[in-house]
CSV table of C-alpha atoms in Angstrom, one decimal:
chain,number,residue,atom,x,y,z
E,1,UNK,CA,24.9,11.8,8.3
E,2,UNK,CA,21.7,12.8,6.6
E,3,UNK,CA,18.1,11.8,5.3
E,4,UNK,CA,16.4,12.8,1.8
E,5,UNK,CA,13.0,11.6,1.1
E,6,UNK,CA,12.8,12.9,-2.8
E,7,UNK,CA,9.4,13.3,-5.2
E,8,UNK,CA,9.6,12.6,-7.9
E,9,UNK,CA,12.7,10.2,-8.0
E,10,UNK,CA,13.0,10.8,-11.5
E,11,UNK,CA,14.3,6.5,-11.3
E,12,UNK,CA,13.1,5.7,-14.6
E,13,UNK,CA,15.7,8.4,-16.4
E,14,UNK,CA,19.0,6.7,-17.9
E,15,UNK,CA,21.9,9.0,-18.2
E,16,UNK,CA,21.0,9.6,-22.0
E,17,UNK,CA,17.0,8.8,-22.1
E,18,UNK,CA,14.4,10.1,-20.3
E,19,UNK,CA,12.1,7.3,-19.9
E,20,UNK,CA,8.5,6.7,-17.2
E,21,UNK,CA,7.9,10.3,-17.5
E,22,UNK,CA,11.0,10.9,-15.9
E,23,UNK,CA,13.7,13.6,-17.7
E,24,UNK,CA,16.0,14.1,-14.6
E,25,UNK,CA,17.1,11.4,-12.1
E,26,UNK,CA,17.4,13.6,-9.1
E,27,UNK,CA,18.3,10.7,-7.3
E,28,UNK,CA,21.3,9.6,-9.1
E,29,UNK,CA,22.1,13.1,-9.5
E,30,UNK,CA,22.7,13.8,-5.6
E,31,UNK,CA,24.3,10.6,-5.4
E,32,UNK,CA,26.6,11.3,-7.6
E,33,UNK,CA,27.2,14.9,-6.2
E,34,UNK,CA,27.5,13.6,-3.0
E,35,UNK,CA,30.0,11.0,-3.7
E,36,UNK,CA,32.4,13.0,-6.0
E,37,UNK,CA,32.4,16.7,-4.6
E,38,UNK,CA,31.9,16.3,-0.9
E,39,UNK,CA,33.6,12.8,-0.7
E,40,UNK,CA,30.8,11.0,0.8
E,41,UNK,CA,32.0,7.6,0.7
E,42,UNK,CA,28.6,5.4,1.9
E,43,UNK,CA,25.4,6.2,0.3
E,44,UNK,CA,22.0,4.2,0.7
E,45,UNK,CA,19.3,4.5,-1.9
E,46,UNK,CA,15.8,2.8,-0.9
E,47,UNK,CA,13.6,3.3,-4.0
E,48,UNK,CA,9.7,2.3,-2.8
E,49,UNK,CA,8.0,2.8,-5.5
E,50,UNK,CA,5.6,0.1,-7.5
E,51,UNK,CA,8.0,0.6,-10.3
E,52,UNK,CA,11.4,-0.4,-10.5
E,53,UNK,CA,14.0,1.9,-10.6
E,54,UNK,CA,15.8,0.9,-13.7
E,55,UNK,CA,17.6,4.6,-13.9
E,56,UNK,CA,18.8,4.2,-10.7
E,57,UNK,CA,20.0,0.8,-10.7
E,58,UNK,CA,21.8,2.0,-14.1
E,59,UNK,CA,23.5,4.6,-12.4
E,60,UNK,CA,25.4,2.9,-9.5
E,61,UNK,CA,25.2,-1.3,-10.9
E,62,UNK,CA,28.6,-1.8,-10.6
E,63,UNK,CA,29.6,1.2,-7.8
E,64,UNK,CA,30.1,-0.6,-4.2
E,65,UNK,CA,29.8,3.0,-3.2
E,66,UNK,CA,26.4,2.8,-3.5
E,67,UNK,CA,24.3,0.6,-2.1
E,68,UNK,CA,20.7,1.0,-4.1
E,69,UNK,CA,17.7,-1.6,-2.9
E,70,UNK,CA,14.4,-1.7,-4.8
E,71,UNK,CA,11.3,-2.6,-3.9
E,72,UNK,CA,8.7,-2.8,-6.6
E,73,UNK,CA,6.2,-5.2,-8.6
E,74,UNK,CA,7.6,-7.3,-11.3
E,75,UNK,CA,5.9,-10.2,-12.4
E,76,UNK,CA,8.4,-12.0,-14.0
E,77,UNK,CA,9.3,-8.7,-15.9
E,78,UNK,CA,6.0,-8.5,-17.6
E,79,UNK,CA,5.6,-5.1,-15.3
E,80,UNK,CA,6.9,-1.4,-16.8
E,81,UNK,CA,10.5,-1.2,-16.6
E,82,UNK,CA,10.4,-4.9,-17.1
E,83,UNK,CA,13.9,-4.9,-14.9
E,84,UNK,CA,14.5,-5.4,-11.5
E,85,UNK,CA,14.9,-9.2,-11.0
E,86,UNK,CA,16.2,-10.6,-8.2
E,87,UNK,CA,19.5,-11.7,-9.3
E,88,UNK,CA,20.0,-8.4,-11.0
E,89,UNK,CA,22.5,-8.1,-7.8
E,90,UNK,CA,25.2,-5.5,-9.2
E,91,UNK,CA,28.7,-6.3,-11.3
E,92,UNK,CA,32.3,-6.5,-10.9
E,93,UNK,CA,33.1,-4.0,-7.7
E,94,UNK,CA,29.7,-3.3,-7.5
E,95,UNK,CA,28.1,-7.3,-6.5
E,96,UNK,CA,26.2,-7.2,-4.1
E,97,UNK,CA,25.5,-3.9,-3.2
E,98,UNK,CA,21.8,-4.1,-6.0
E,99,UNK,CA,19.1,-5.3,-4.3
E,100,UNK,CA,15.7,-6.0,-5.8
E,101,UNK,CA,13.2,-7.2,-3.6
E,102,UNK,CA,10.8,-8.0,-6.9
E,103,UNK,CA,7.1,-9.2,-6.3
E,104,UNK,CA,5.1,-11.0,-8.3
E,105,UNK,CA,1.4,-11.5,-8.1
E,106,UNK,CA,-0.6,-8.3,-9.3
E,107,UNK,CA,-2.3,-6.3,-6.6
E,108,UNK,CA,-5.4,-8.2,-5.8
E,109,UNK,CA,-4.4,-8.2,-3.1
E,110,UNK,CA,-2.0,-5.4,-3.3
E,111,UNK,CA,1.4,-5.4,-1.7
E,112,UNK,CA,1.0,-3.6,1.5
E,113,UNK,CA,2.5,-3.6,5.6
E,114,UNK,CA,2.6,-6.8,5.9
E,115,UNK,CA,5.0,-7.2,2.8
E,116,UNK,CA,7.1,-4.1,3.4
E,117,UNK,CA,7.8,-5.3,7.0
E,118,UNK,CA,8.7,-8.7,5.5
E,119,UNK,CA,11.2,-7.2,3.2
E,120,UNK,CA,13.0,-5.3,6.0
């Protein structure tokens, strides 16, 4: 078993752009590692961040390996990635192991403890 908390993410990159300001998605990368080399065969990714992690969600959208939840702002995708829906849930052997929890509203007032407890 084990625990990462990782800055920066690097969520935004896609396995050929570098998108967000992000180049590297160390996140997906460890996954990744994880999975193939040491045969980890469960991995959780919980991506709090106000952006969606549309890298991420890339990386592992139809793995049921990996098990990526998101929490961010969306506003009916008129918010930077612009992905992240709610029924953006995974494909194939992968359904149902993508969650978004996607809010909409701005941040007057901002998503905060209340909300975060709500989603767990």
């Amino acid at each position: 078993n084990g625990f990462a908390v990782v800055r920066p993410p690097g969520h935004h990159a896609e396995e050929s752009t570098a998108m967000g300001f992000c180049f590297f998605n160390s996140v997906a990368i460890t996954a990744k590692y994880l999975r193939d080399q040491l045969n980890i065969s469960k991995i959780l990714i919980v991506d709090l961040d106000v952006h969606h992690g549309n890298g991420t969600q890339q990386a592992f959208y139809a793995d049921p390996s990996i098990l990526y939840i998101s929490l961010h702002r969306y506003d009916e995708g008129n918010f930077f990635p612009g992905s992240g829906a709610p029924n953006e849930v995974g494909t194939g052997l992968g359904e149902g192991y993508n969650i978004n929890i996607a809010w909409t509203g701005g941040l007057n007032p901002p998503m905060g403890d209340i909300e975060y407890l709500e989603a767990f």
